[in-house]
PDB file of C-alpha atoms in Angstrom:
ATOM      1  CA  MET M   1       0.000   0.000   0.000  1.00 42.00           C
ATOM      2  CA  GLY M   2       1.738   3.166  -1.181  1.00 41.00           C
ATOM      3  CA  VAL M   3       1.709   6.684   0.190  1.00 44.00           C
ATOM      4  CA  VAL M   4      -0.250   9.429  -1.543  1.00 45.00           C
ATOM      5  CA  GLY M   5       1.591  10.800  -4.542  1.00 46.00           C
ATOM      6  CA  PHE M   6       0.860  14.485  -3.845  1.00 46.00           C
ATOM      7  CA  GLY M   7       1.778  17.051  -1.248  1.00 53.00           C
ATOM      8  CA  GLY M   8      -1.700  17.501   0.190  1.00 74.00           C
ATOM      9  CA  ARG M   9      -3.556  15.878   3.026  1.00 93.00           C
ATOM     10  CA  VAL M  10      -6.400  13.399   3.059  1.00 98.00           C
ATOM     11  CA  LEU M  11      -9.598  15.003   4.348  1.00 98.00           C
ATOM     12  CA  VAL M  12     -11.652  12.456   6.279  1.00 97.00           C
ATOM     13  CA  VAL M  13     -15.294  13.401   6.743  1.00 97.00           C
ATOM     14  CA  GLY M  14     -16.876  11.233   9.444  1.00 94.00           C
ATOM     15  CA  ALA M  15     -13.525  10.577  11.110  1.00 92.00           C
ATOM     16  CA  ALA M  16     -15.030   9.731  14.507  1.00 89.00           C
ATOM     17  CA  GLY M  17     -17.518   7.188  13.161  1.00 91.00           C
ATOM     18  CA  PHE M  18     -17.522   3.390  13.042  1.00 95.00           C
ATOM     19  CA  VAL M  19     -15.611   3.128   9.761  1.00 97.00           C
ATOM     20  CA  GLY M  20     -13.946   6.542   9.883  1.00 95.00           C
ATOM     21  CA  SER M  21     -12.007   5.842  13.067  1.00 93.00           C
ATOM     22  CA  ALA M  22     -10.555   2.660  11.571  1.00 95.00           C
ATOM     23  CA  VAL M  23      -9.587   4.523   8.390  1.00 97.00           C
ATOM     24  CA  VAL M  24      -7.882   7.362  10.263  1.00 95.00           C
ATOM     25  CA  GLY M  25      -5.817   4.925  12.334  1.00 94.00           C
ATOM     26  CA  ARG M  26      -4.468   3.341   9.167  1.00 96.00           C
ATOM     27  CA  LEU M  27      -3.664   6.642   7.472  1.00 96.00           C
ATOM     28  CA  VAL M  28      -1.808   7.910  10.533  1.00 94.00           C
ATOM     29  CA  GLY M  29       0.079   4.615  10.791  1.00 94.00           C
ATOM     30  CA  LEU M  30       1.247   5.056   7.186  1.00 94.00           C
ATOM     31  CA  GLY M  31       2.493   8.552   7.900  1.00 94.00           C
ATOM     32  CA  VAL M  32      -0.109  10.220   5.707  1.00 95.00           C
ATOM     33  CA  GLY M  33      -1.132  13.722   6.721  1.00 95.00           C
ATOM     34  CA  VAL M  34      -4.832  13.836   7.562  1.00 96.00           C
ATOM     35  CA  ARG M  35      -7.363  16.558   8.149  1.00 96.00           C
ATOM     36  CA  LEU M  36     -10.314  15.409  10.237  1.00 95.00           C
ATOM     37  CA  LEU M  37     -13.666  17.116   9.819  1.00 93.00           C
ATOM     38  CA  VAL M  38     -15.376  16.685  13.174  1.00 87.00           C
ATOM     39  CA  HIS M  39     -18.914  17.505  14.203  1.00 81.00           C
ATOM     40  CA  ARG M  40     -20.285  17.494  17.775  1.00 72.00           C
ATOM     41  CA  VAL M  41     -17.467  15.326  19.168  1.00 67.00           C
ATOM     42  CA  GLY M  42     -13.933  16.485  19.843  1.00 65.00           C
ATOM     43  CA  VAL M  43     -10.698  15.069  18.528  1.00 68.00           C
ATOM     44  CA  PRO M  44     -11.047  11.273  18.188  1.00 70.00           C
ATOM     45  CA  VAL M  45      -9.537   9.417  21.146  1.00 67.00           C
ATOM     46  CA  GLY M  46      -5.821   8.769  20.795  1.00 73.00           C
ATOM     47  CA  LEU M  47      -5.231  11.408  18.126  1.00 76.00           C
ATOM     48  CA  GLU M  48      -4.801  14.491  20.327  1.00 72.00           C
ATOM     49  CA  GLY M  49      -1.496  16.114  19.458  1.00 75.00           C
ATOM     50  CA  VAL M  50      -0.457  13.404  16.997  1.00 83.00           C
ATOM     51  CA  GLU M  51       1.925  14.679  14.336  1.00 86.00           C
ATOM     52  CA  GLY M  52       0.325  14.974  10.923  1.00 88.00           C
ATOM     53  CA  VAL M  53      -3.224  15.138  12.291  1.00 92.00           C
ATOM     54  CA  GLU M  54      -5.153  18.364  11.772  1.00 93.00           C
ATOM     55  CA  VAL M  55      -8.673  18.831  13.135  1.00 91.00           C
ATOM     56  CA  VAL M  56     -11.212  21.244  11.681  1.00 92.00           C
ATOM     57  CA  TRP M  57     -14.751  21.819  12.866  1.00 91.00           C
ATOM     58  CA  GLY M  58     -17.550  21.546  10.375  1.00 93.00           C
ATOM     59  CA  ASP M  59     -21.075  20.245   9.905  1.00 94.00           C
ATOM     60  CA  LEU M  60     -22.478  18.772   6.685  1.00 96.00           C
ATOM     61  CA  GLY M  61     -25.814  20.109   7.856  1.00 94.00           C
ATOM     62  CA  VAL M  62     -24.481  23.684   7.887  1.00 95.00           C
ATOM     63  CA  VAL M  63     -22.980  24.235   4.466  1.00 92.00           C
ATOM     64  CA  GLY M  64     -21.320  27.516   5.421  1.00 94.00           C
ATOM     65  CA  SER M  65     -19.168  25.674   7.963  1.00 95.00           C
ATOM     66  CA  LEU M  66     -17.465  23.756   5.136  1.00 97.00           C
ATOM     67  CA  ARG M  67     -15.854  26.816   3.562  1.00 96.00           C
ATOM     68  CA  GLY M  68     -12.156  26.157   2.998  1.00 96.00           C
ATOM     69  CA  VAL M  69     -12.081  22.598   4.421  1.00 97.00           C
ATOM     70  CA  CYS M  70     -10.500  21.254   1.222  1.00 97.00           C
ATOM     71  CA  GLU M  71      -7.691  23.795   0.857  1.00 96.00           C
ATOM     72  CA  GLY M  72      -4.384  21.920   0.621  1.00 95.00           C
ATOM     73  CA  VAL M  73      -6.178  18.577   0.357  1.00 97.00           C
ATOM     74  CA  GLY M  74      -5.461  15.975  -2.326  1.00 96.00           C
ATOM     75  CA  VAL M  75      -8.144  13.400  -1.505  1.00 97.00           C
ATOM     76  CA  VAL M  76     -11.535  13.567   0.188  1.00 98.00           C
ATOM     77  CA  LEU M  77     -12.811  10.469   1.982  1.00 98.00           C
ATOM     78  CA  HIS M  78     -16.520  11.101   2.528  1.00 98.00           C
ATOM     79  CA  LEU M  79     -17.557   8.587   5.206  1.00 98.00           C
ATOM     80  CA  ALA M  80     -20.403  10.481   6.900  1.00 96.00           C
ATOM     81  CA  SER M  81     -24.150  10.209   6.429  1.00 96.00           C
ATOM     82  CA  ARG M  82     -27.373  10.866   8.291  1.00 95.00           C
ATOM     83  CA  VAL M  83     -29.310   7.648   8.899  1.00 92.00           C
ATOM     84  CA  GLY M  84     -31.876   8.816  11.448  1.00 89.00           C
ATOM     85  CA  GLY M  85     -34.522  11.510  11.429  1.00 89.00           C
ATOM     86  CA  GLY M  86     -37.015  12.642   8.827  1.00 93.00           C
ATOM     87  CA  TRP M  87     -36.761  13.481   5.143  1.00 96.00           C
ATOM     88  CA  GLU M  88     -35.601  17.070   5.546  1.00 96.00           C
ATOM     89  CA  GLU M  89     -32.992  16.218   8.165  1.00 96.00           C
ATOM     90  CA  CYS M  90     -31.542  13.483   5.957  1.00 97.00           C
ATOM     91  CA  ARG M  91     -31.653  15.625   2.833  1.00 97.00           C
ATOM     92  CA  VAL M  92     -29.809  18.530   4.447  1.00 97.00           C
ATOM     93  CA  VAL M  93     -26.860  16.304   5.373  1.00 97.00           C
ATOM     94  CA  ASN M  94     -26.807  13.560   2.737  1.00 98.00           C
ATOM     95  CA  VAL M  95     -27.638  15.694  -0.291  1.00 98.00           C
ATOM     96  CA  GLU M  96     -26.959  19.361   0.373  1.00 98.00           C
ATOM     97  CA  GLY M  97     -24.001  18.657   2.644  1.00 98.00           C
ATOM     98  CA  THR M  98     -22.471  16.378   0.006  1.00 98.00           C
ATOM     99  CA  ARG M  99     -23.135  18.967  -2.701  1.00 98.00           C
ATOM    100  CA  ALA M 100     -21.371  21.661  -0.658  1.00 98.00           C
ATOM    101  CA  LEU M 101     -18.436  19.362   0.131  1.00 98.00           C
ATOM    102  CA  LEU M 102     -17.988  18.562  -3.566  1.00 98.00           C
ATOM    103  CA  GLY M 103     -18.111  22.267  -4.351  1.00 98.00           C
ATOM    104  CA  GLU M 104     -15.290  22.898  -1.892  1.00 98.00           C
ATOM    105  CA  ALA M 105     -13.313  19.986  -3.347  1.00 98.00           C
ATOM    106  CA  ARG M 106     -13.733  21.356  -6.851  1.00 97.00           C
ATOM    107  CA  ARG M 107     -12.621  24.858  -5.831  1.00 97.00           C
ATOM    108  CA  ALA M 108      -9.544  23.460  -4.090  1.00 97.00           C
ATOM    109  CA  GLY M 109      -8.577  21.245  -7.023  1.00 96.00           C
ATOM    110  CA  VAL M 110      -8.959  17.973  -5.120  1.00 96.00           C
ATOM    111  CA  GLY M 111      -7.964  15.099  -7.375  1.00 92.00           C
ATOM    112  CA  ARG M 112      -9.876  12.214  -5.860  1.00 96.00           C
ATOM    113  CA  VAL M 113     -13.143  11.772  -3.934  1.00 98.00           C
ATOM    114  CA  VAL M 114     -14.112   8.420  -2.405  1.00 98.00           C
ATOM    115  CA  GLN M 115     -17.469   8.001  -0.681  1.00 98.00           C
ATOM    116  CA  LEU M 116     -18.729   5.238   1.578  1.00 98.00           C
ATOM    117  CA  GLY M 117     -22.149   4.379   0.177  1.00 98.00           C
ATOM    118  CA  THR M 118     -24.531   1.506   0.870  1.00 98.00           C
ATOM    119  CA  ALA M 119     -26.166  -1.429  -0.898  1.00 97.00           C
ATOM    120  CA  ALA M 120     -29.419  -0.293   0.769  1.00 95.00           C
ATOM    121  CA  VAL M 121     -29.948   1.978  -2.240  1.00 98.00           C
ATOM    122  CA  TYR M 122     -31.051  -1.002  -4.361  1.00 97.00           C
ATOM    123  CA  ARG M 123     -34.721  -1.809  -4.801  1.00 95.00           C
ATOM    124  CA  ASP M 124     -35.637  -4.461  -2.238  1.00 91.00           C
ATOM    125  CA  GLY M 125     -35.865  -7.996  -3.497  1.00 93.00           C
ATOM    126  CA  VAL M 126     -33.750 -11.102  -4.067  1.00 96.00           C
ATOM    127  CA  HIS M 127     -30.142 -10.100  -4.833  1.00 97.00           C
ATOM    128  CA  ARG M 128     -27.877 -12.967  -5.882  1.00 98.00           C
ATOM    129  CA  GLY M 129     -24.367 -12.203  -7.085  1.00 98.00           C
ATOM    130  CA  ALA M 130     -25.243  -8.995  -8.918  1.00 98.00           C
ATOM    131  CA  VAL M 131     -22.431  -6.895 -10.355  1.00 98.00           C
ATOM    132  CA  GLU M 132     -22.366  -3.123 -10.274  1.00 98.00           C
ATOM    133  CA  GLY M 133     -24.978  -1.599 -12.547  1.00 97.00           C
ATOM    134  CA  GLU M 134     -27.113  -4.737 -12.743  1.00 97.00           C
ATOM    135  CA  LEU M 135     -29.669  -3.998 -10.029  1.00 98.00           C
ATOM    136  CA  GLU M 136     -32.298  -1.299 -10.146  1.00 98.00           C
ATOM    137  CA  GLU M 137     -31.892   1.422  -7.556  1.00 98.00           C
ATOM    138  CA  GLY M 138     -35.052   2.176  -5.626  1.00 96.00           C
ATOM    139  CA  PRO M 139     -34.714   2.774  -1.886  1.00 95.00           C
ATOM    140  CA  VAL M 140     -37.731   3.828   0.178  1.00 91.00           C
ATOM    141  CA  SER M 141     -36.458   5.145   3.522  1.00 93.00           C
ATOM    142  CA  ALA M 142     -35.505   8.782   3.991  1.00 96.00           C
ATOM    143  CA  ALA M 143     -31.921   7.819   4.797  1.00 96.00           C
ATOM    144  CA  SER M 144     -31.414   5.532   1.800  1.00 96.00           C
ATOM    145  CA  VAL M 145     -33.198   7.774  -0.721  1.00 97.00           C
ATOM    146  CA  THR M 146     -31.109  10.784   0.245  1.00 98.00           C
ATOM    147  CA  ARG M 147     -27.913   8.748   0.454  1.00 98.00           C
ATOM    148  CA  LEU M 148     -28.531   7.629  -3.131  1.00 98.00           C
ATOM    149  CA  GLU M 149     -28.949  11.259  -4.184  1.00 98.00           C
ATOM    150  CA  GLY M 150     -25.650  12.060  -2.491  1.00 98.00           C
ATOM    151  CA  GLU M 151     -23.945   9.105  -4.182  1.00 98.00           C
ATOM    152  CA  ARG M 152     -25.133  10.331  -7.575  1.00 98.00           C
ATOM    153  CA  LEU M 153     -23.590  13.728  -6.901  1.00 98.00           C
ATOM    154  CA  VAL M 154     -20.246  12.074  -6.116  1.00 98.00           C
ATOM    155  CA  LEU M 155     -20.435   9.873  -9.217  1.00 98.00           C
ATOM    156  CA  GLY M 156     -21.348  12.876 -11.339  1.00 98.00           C
ATOM    157  CA  ALA M 157     -18.195  14.595 -10.091  1.00 97.00           C
ATOM    158  CA  GLY M 158     -16.066  11.624 -11.166  1.00 97.00           C
ATOM    159  CA  GLY M 159     -15.761  10.154  -7.669  1.00 98.00           C
ATOM    160  CA  THR M 160     -15.788   6.560  -6.451  1.00 98.00           C
ATOM    161  CA  VAL M 161     -18.618   5.126  -4.356  1.00 98.00           C
ATOM    162  CA  LEU M 162     -18.034   1.985  -2.303  1.00 98.00           C
ATOM    163  CA  ARG M 163     -21.182  -0.015  -1.480  1.00 98.00           C
ATOM    164  CA  PRO M 164     -20.968  -2.568   1.353  1.00 98.00           C
ATOM    165  CA  HIS M 165     -24.033  -4.448   2.574  1.00 98.00           C
ATOM    166  CA  LEU M 166     -23.398  -5.413   6.211  1.00 98.00           C
ATOM    167  CA  VAL M 167     -20.309  -4.291   8.143  1.00 98.00           C
ATOM    168  CA  PHE M 168     -19.246  -5.925  11.407  1.00 98.00           C
ATOM    169  CA  GLY M 169     -16.420  -5.451  13.888  1.00 98.00           C
ATOM    170  CA  GLN M 170     -15.316  -3.120  16.663  1.00 97.00           C
ATOM    171  CA  GLY M 171     -17.610  -0.108  16.729  1.00 96.00           C
ATOM    172  CA  ASP M 172     -20.611  -1.893  15.178  1.00 97.00           C
ATOM    173  CA  ARG M 173     -23.775  -0.554  16.808  1.00 94.00           C
ATOM    174  CA  TRP M 174     -26.311  -2.021  14.417  1.00 94.00           C
ATOM    175  CA  VAL M 175     -25.621  -5.341  12.666  1.00 96.00           C
ATOM    176  CA  VAL M 176     -24.707  -7.723  15.490  1.00 97.00           C
ATOM    177  CA  PRO M 177     -26.501  -5.832  18.297  1.00 96.00           C
ATOM    178  CA  SER M 178     -29.727  -5.835  16.255  1.00 94.00           C
ATOM    179  CA  LEU M 179     -29.313  -9.523  15.457  1.00 95.00           C
ATOM    180  CA  VAL M 180     -28.797 -10.355  19.146  1.00 96.00           C
ATOM    181  CA  GLY M 181     -31.891  -8.338  20.042  1.00 94.00           C
ATOM    182  CA  LEU M 182     -33.930 -10.190  17.427  1.00 94.00           C
ATOM    183  CA  LEU M 183     -32.713 -13.595  18.615  1.00 94.00           C
ATOM    184  CA  GLY M 184     -33.939 -12.720  22.087  1.00 93.00           C
ATOM    185  CA  ARG M 185     -37.450 -12.299  20.686  1.00 93.00           C
ATOM    186  CA  LEU M 186     -37.519 -14.889  17.897  1.00 94.00           C
ATOM    187  CA  PRO M 187     -36.283 -18.351  18.981  1.00 94.00           C
ATOM    188  CA  PHE M 188     -36.711 -19.939  15.512  1.00 96.00           C
ATOM    189  CA  TRP M 189     -34.778 -20.235  12.275  1.00 96.00           C
ATOM    190  CA  VAL M 190     -36.359 -18.178   9.519  1.00 96.00           C
ATOM    191  CA  ASP M 191     -36.714 -20.351   6.408  1.00 95.00           C
ATOM    192  CA  GLY M 192     -34.036 -22.658   7.744  1.00 95.00           C
ATOM    193  CA  GLY M 193     -31.320 -19.992   7.742  1.00 96.00           C
ATOM    194  CA  ARG M 194     -30.634 -20.609   4.047  1.00 96.00           C
ATOM    195  CA  ALA M 195     -30.550 -16.980   2.897  1.00 97.00           C
ATOM    196  CA  ARG M 196     -27.105 -15.604   2.047  1.00 98.00           C
ATOM    197  CA  MET M 197     -25.753 -12.086   2.482  1.00 98.00           C
ATOM    198  CA  SER M 198     -22.637 -10.028   1.784  1.00 98.00           C
ATOM    199  CA  MET M 199     -20.605  -9.030   4.816  1.00 98.00           C
ATOM    200  CA  VAL M 200     -17.247  -7.336   5.348  1.00 98.00           C
ATOM    201  CA  SER M 201     -15.269  -6.569   8.491  1.00 98.00           C
ATOM    202  CA  VAL M 202     -14.636  -2.946   9.404  1.00 98.00           C
ATOM    203  CA  ASP M 203     -10.888  -3.554   9.221  1.00 98.00           C
ATOM    204  CA  VAL M 204     -10.976  -4.924   5.678  1.00 98.00           C
ATOM    205  CA  LEU M 205     -13.319  -2.107   4.632  1.00 98.00           C
ATOM    206  CA  ALA M 206     -10.930   0.453   6.127  1.00 98.00           C
ATOM    207  CA  ASP M 207      -7.989  -1.117   4.283  1.00 98.00           C
ATOM    208  CA  VAL M 208      -9.902  -0.881   1.006  1.00 98.00           C
ATOM    209  CA  LEU M 209     -10.862   2.770   1.577  1.00 98.00           C
ATOM    210  CA  VAL M 210      -7.270   3.684   2.364  1.00 97.00           C
ATOM    211  CA  GLU M 211      -6.007   1.899  -0.750  1.00 97.00           C
ATOM    212  CA  LEU M 212      -8.517   3.770  -2.906  1.00 97.00           C
ATOM    213  CA  ALA M 213      -7.571   7.052  -1.245  1.00 95.00           C
ATOM    214  CA  LEU M 214      -3.876   6.495  -1.864  1.00 94.00           C
ATOM    215  CA  GLY M 215      -4.353   5.968  -5.574  1.00 91.00           C
ATOM    216  CA  GLY M 216      -4.815   2.210  -5.829  1.00 90.00           C
ATOM    217  CA  GLY M 217      -7.690   0.277  -7.354  1.00 89.00           C
ATOM    218  CA  VAL M 218     -10.420   1.467  -9.666  1.00 89.00           C
ATOM    219  CA  SER M 219     -11.025   5.210  -9.798  1.00 90.00           C
ATOM    220  CA  GLY M 220     -14.559   6.395 -10.442  1.00 95.00           C
ATOM    221  CA  GLY M 221     -17.894   4.599 -10.426  1.00 97.00           C
ATOM    222  CA  VAL M 222     -19.610   2.212  -8.034  1.00 98.00           C
ATOM    223  CA  LEU M 223     -17.780  -0.672  -6.370  1.00 98.00           C
ATOM    224  CA  HIS M 224     -19.372  -3.433  -4.310  1.00 98.00           C
ATOM    225  CA  VAL M 225     -17.353  -4.486  -1.277  1.00 98.00           C
ATOM    226  CA  GLY M 226     -18.030  -7.713   0.566  1.00 98.00           C
ATOM    227  CA  HIS M 227     -16.205 -10.948   1.279  1.00 98.00           C
ATOM    228  CA  PRO M 228     -16.099 -13.143  -1.845  1.00 98.00           C
ATOM    229  CA  VAL M 229     -17.905 -15.897   0.092  1.00 97.00           C
ATOM    230  CA  PRO M 230     -21.433 -14.802   1.081  1.00 98.00           C
ATOM    231  CA  VAL M 231     -22.544 -15.636   4.604  1.00 98.00           C
ATOM    232  CA  SER M 232     -25.608 -17.810   5.169  1.00 98.00           C
ATOM    233  CA  ALA M 233     -28.030 -16.760   7.889  1.00 97.00           C
ATOM    234  CA  ARG M 234     -27.271 -20.084   9.585  1.00 97.00           C
ATOM    235  CA  GLU M 235     -23.526 -19.326   9.587  1.00 98.00           C
ATOM    236  CA  LEU M 236     -24.145 -15.776  10.798  1.00 98.00           C
ATOM    237  CA  VAL M 237     -26.453 -16.770  13.635  1.00 97.00           C
ATOM    238  CA  GLY M 238     -24.498 -19.891  14.571  1.00 97.00           C
ATOM    239  CA  THR M 239     -21.205 -17.995  14.769  1.00 98.00           C
ATOM    240  CA  VAL M 240     -22.592 -15.106  16.815  1.00 98.00           C
ATOM    241  CA  VAL M 241     -24.478 -17.410  19.172  1.00 97.00           C
ATOM    242  CA  GLY M 242     -21.433 -19.627  19.678  1.00 97.00           C
ATOM    243  CA  GLU M 243     -18.983 -16.775  20.301  1.00 98.00           C
ATOM    244  CA  LEU M 244     -21.286 -14.781  22.572  1.00 97.00           C
ATOM    245  CA  GLY M 245     -22.711 -17.698  24.552  1.00 96.00           C
ATOM    246  CA  LEU M 246     -26.316 -17.278  23.441  1.00 96.00           C
ATOM    247  CA  VAL M 247     -29.045 -19.829  22.791  1.00 95.00           C
ATOM    248  CA  LEU M 248     -29.216 -21.308  19.307  1.00 96.00           C
ATOM    249  CA  PRO M 249     -32.637 -21.074  17.585  1.00 96.00           C
ATOM    250  CA  SER M 250     -34.682 -24.240  17.198  1.00 95.00           C
ATOM    251  CA  GLY M 251     -37.572 -25.073  14.937  1.00 94.00           C
ATOM    252  CA  GLU M 252     -38.399 -23.118  11.818  1.00 96.00           C
ATOM    253  CA  VAL M 253     -40.857 -20.496  10.638  1.00 96.00           C
ATOM    254  CA  ASP M 254     -41.325 -18.688   7.352  1.00 95.00           C
ATOM    255  CA  VAL M 255     -41.225 -14.900   7.044  1.00 93.00           C
ATOM    256  CA  GLU M 256     -44.942 -14.513   7.686  1.00 92.00           C
ATOM    257  CA  GLY M 257     -44.677 -16.727  10.740  1.00 94.00           C
ATOM    258  CA  ALA M 258     -41.732 -14.752  12.072  1.00 94.00           C
ATOM    259  CA  LEU M 259     -43.534 -11.435  11.644  1.00 92.00           C
ATOM    260  CA  ALA M 260     -46.681 -12.852  13.232  1.00 91.00           C
ATOM    261  CA  TRP M 261     -44.653 -14.034  16.229  1.00 93.00           C
ATOM    262  CA  LEU M 262     -42.946 -10.649  16.566  1.00 91.00           C
ATOM    263  CA  GLY M 263     -45.874  -8.379  15.871  1.00 83.00           C
ATOM    264  CA  GLY M 264     -49.121 -10.226  16.348  1.00 55.00           C
ATOM    265  CA  VAL M 265     -51.380 -11.750  13.714  1.00 42.00           C
ATOM    266  CA  GLY M 266     -50.259 -10.663  10.252  1.00 46.00           C
ATOM    267  CA  GLY M 267     -47.074  -9.139  11.624  1.00 45.00           C
ATOM    268  CA  GLY M 268     -48.691  -5.709  11.678  1.00 52.00           C
ATOM    269  CA  GLY M 269     -47.117  -4.887  15.020  1.00 56.00           C
ATOM    270  CA  ALA M 270     -43.570  -5.433  13.764  1.00 64.00           C
ATOM    271  CA  ASP M 271     -41.882  -2.094  13.036  1.00 76.00           C
ATOM    272  CA  ALA M 272     -39.882  -1.344   9.888  1.00 77.00           C
ATOM    273  CA  GLY M 273     -36.561  -2.109  11.559  1.00 79.00           C
ATOM    274  CA  VAL M 274     -37.716  -5.554  12.672  1.00 85.00           C
ATOM    275  CA  ARG M 275     -39.166  -6.281   9.240  1.00 86.00           C
ATOM    276  CA  ARG M 276     -35.847  -5.377   7.656  1.00 85.00           C
ATOM    277  CA  LEU M 277     -33.956  -7.686  10.006  1.00 87.00           C
ATOM    278  CA  VAL M 278     -36.294 -10.582   9.259  1.00 92.00           C
ATOM    279  CA  SER M 279     -35.874  -9.898   5.551  1.00 90.00           C
ATOM    280  CA  LEU M 280     -32.095  -9.995   5.910  1.00 86.00           C
ATOM    281  CA  LEU M 281     -32.341 -13.420   7.527  1.00 91.00           C
ATOM    282  CA  ALA M 282     -34.768 -14.787   4.941  1.00 94.00           C
ATOM    283  CA  VAL M 283     -33.918 -13.205   1.562  1.00 95.00           C
ATOM    284  CA  ASP M 284     -30.649 -13.401  -0.391  1.00 97.00           C
ATOM    285  CA  HIS M 285     -28.731 -10.103  -0.389  1.00 97.00           C
ATOM    286  CA  TRP M 286     -25.275 -10.803  -1.773  1.00 98.00           C
ATOM    287  CA  TYR M 287     -23.257  -8.995  -4.393  1.00 98.00           C
ATOM    288  CA  ASP M 288     -20.310  -9.684  -6.675  1.00 98.00           C
ATOM    289  CA  SER M 289     -17.265  -7.709  -5.501  1.00 98.00           C
ATOM    290  CA  GLY M 290     -14.882  -9.147  -8.086  1.00 97.00           C
ATOM    291  CA  ARG M 291     -14.242  -5.775  -9.746  1.00 97.00           C
ATOM    292  CA  LEU M 292     -12.907  -4.405  -6.468  1.00 97.00           C
ATOM    293  CA  TRP M 293     -10.814  -7.395  -5.389  1.00 97.00           C
ATOM    294  CA  GLY M 294      -9.276  -7.647  -8.833  1.00 96.00           C
ATOM    295  CA  SER M 295      -7.961  -4.093  -8.626  1.00 96.00           C
ATOM    296  CA  VAL M 296      -6.692  -3.595  -5.052  1.00 96.00           C
ATOM    297  CA  GLY M 297      -3.840  -5.120  -3.114  1.00 96.00           C
ATOM    298  CA  VAL M 298      -6.021  -5.786  -0.076  1.00 96.00           C
ATOM    299  CA  SER M 299      -6.970  -9.280   1.078  1.00 97.00           C
ATOM    300  CA  PRO M 300     -10.633  -9.875   1.955  1.00 98.00           C
ATOM    301  CA  GLY M 301      -9.375 -12.022   4.827  1.00 97.00           C
ATOM    302  CA  PRO M 302     -11.026 -15.136   6.268  1.00 97.00           C
ATOM    303  CA  ARG M 303     -14.733 -15.832   5.950  1.00 97.00           C
ATOM    304  CA  PHE M 304     -17.143 -14.574   8.608  1.00 98.00           C
ATOM    305  CA  SER M 305     -17.128 -17.696  10.795  1.00 97.00           C
ATOM    306  CA  GLN M 306     -13.355 -17.358  11.188  1.00 97.00           C
ATOM    307  CA  ALA M 307     -13.100 -13.561  11.261  1.00 98.00           C
ATOM    308  CA  PHE M 308     -15.780 -12.851  13.874  1.00 98.00           C
ATOM    309  CA  GLY M 309     -13.782 -14.300  16.768  1.00 98.00           C
ATOM    310  CA  ARG M 310     -11.341 -11.396  16.853  1.00 97.00           C
ATOM    311  CA  TYR M 311     -14.241  -9.059  17.711  1.00 98.00           C
ATOM    312  CA  ALA M 312     -16.147 -11.361  20.067  1.00 98.00           C
ATOM    313  CA  GLU M 313     -14.713  -9.932  23.281  1.00 98.00           C
ATOM    314  CA  TRP M 314     -15.546  -6.379  22.212  1.00 98.00           C
ATOM    315  CA  TYR M 315     -19.131  -7.417  21.429  1.00 98.00           C
ATOM    316  CA  ARG M 316     -19.441  -9.239  24.758  1.00 97.00           C
ATOM    317  CA  GLN M 317     -18.407  -6.076  26.590  1.00 96.00           C
ATOM    318  CA  GLN M 318     -20.913  -3.971  24.639  1.00 93.00           C
ATOM    319  CA  LEU M 319     -23.837  -6.384  24.922  1.00 85.00           C
TER     320      LEU M 319
END
């Protein structure tokens, strides 16, 4: 993995987040100068006073606060998004904030923009080994609709958008915690645990983002990122249950049965988040990442059942 071939810094937007903190640690370890755009929180833990680390205050939701953030920058890593709140709140950050950031990058002559996107922008349905450009985009939630709009702005500016499906590892506050919560309410396998899904560890994802930032891999367009071997729901649940000392499901229900159990007759009482989780355990959502892995010098590492163990203690402490 080489060092950036320009004199500028790497601007990391979302530096204190789940993925951003892992990315920053790698850039600092490589001796790359970084500028961290922080919002609400202070300097990320462990980076106070570190040589080569510059912190600026800014808010994607307040476009005026972004003025000048890209001066002297060679690459922008856009890793921030709004995933909660209503339509206007999400639009202000994910669309208008991205538009303003790209405007600053253009004015400063930034050569490369890499954004962390999401496979949630695809129309819901059965996804089996699709390559980039094959699936129809059609999200429905405020977060995913506005994130797609932001992605299109980045792509229109010649940037690269990386789309993972599920990300696990230290700092994960959604994937495994939500699964554990669901298992506490639903003691059955959903459709036998046969559904498969794309997953990637936060450390592998961070390695990929750094490689793309430093000039490696494909430049421009959408890239799927997930382990080459999709994870079955049975492998996912079995691994998490085994590592965290939980109770393995028994028996089997279909999707309708699961929703009925969770939300009453017809599943009407199950909220959108629960419905999404059940769908993830029952419907194939896996994507071909061959274009990415064929262009970067990063290893996807071991499959989920072998990789999860390194994070098990962290999850046990959190849960």
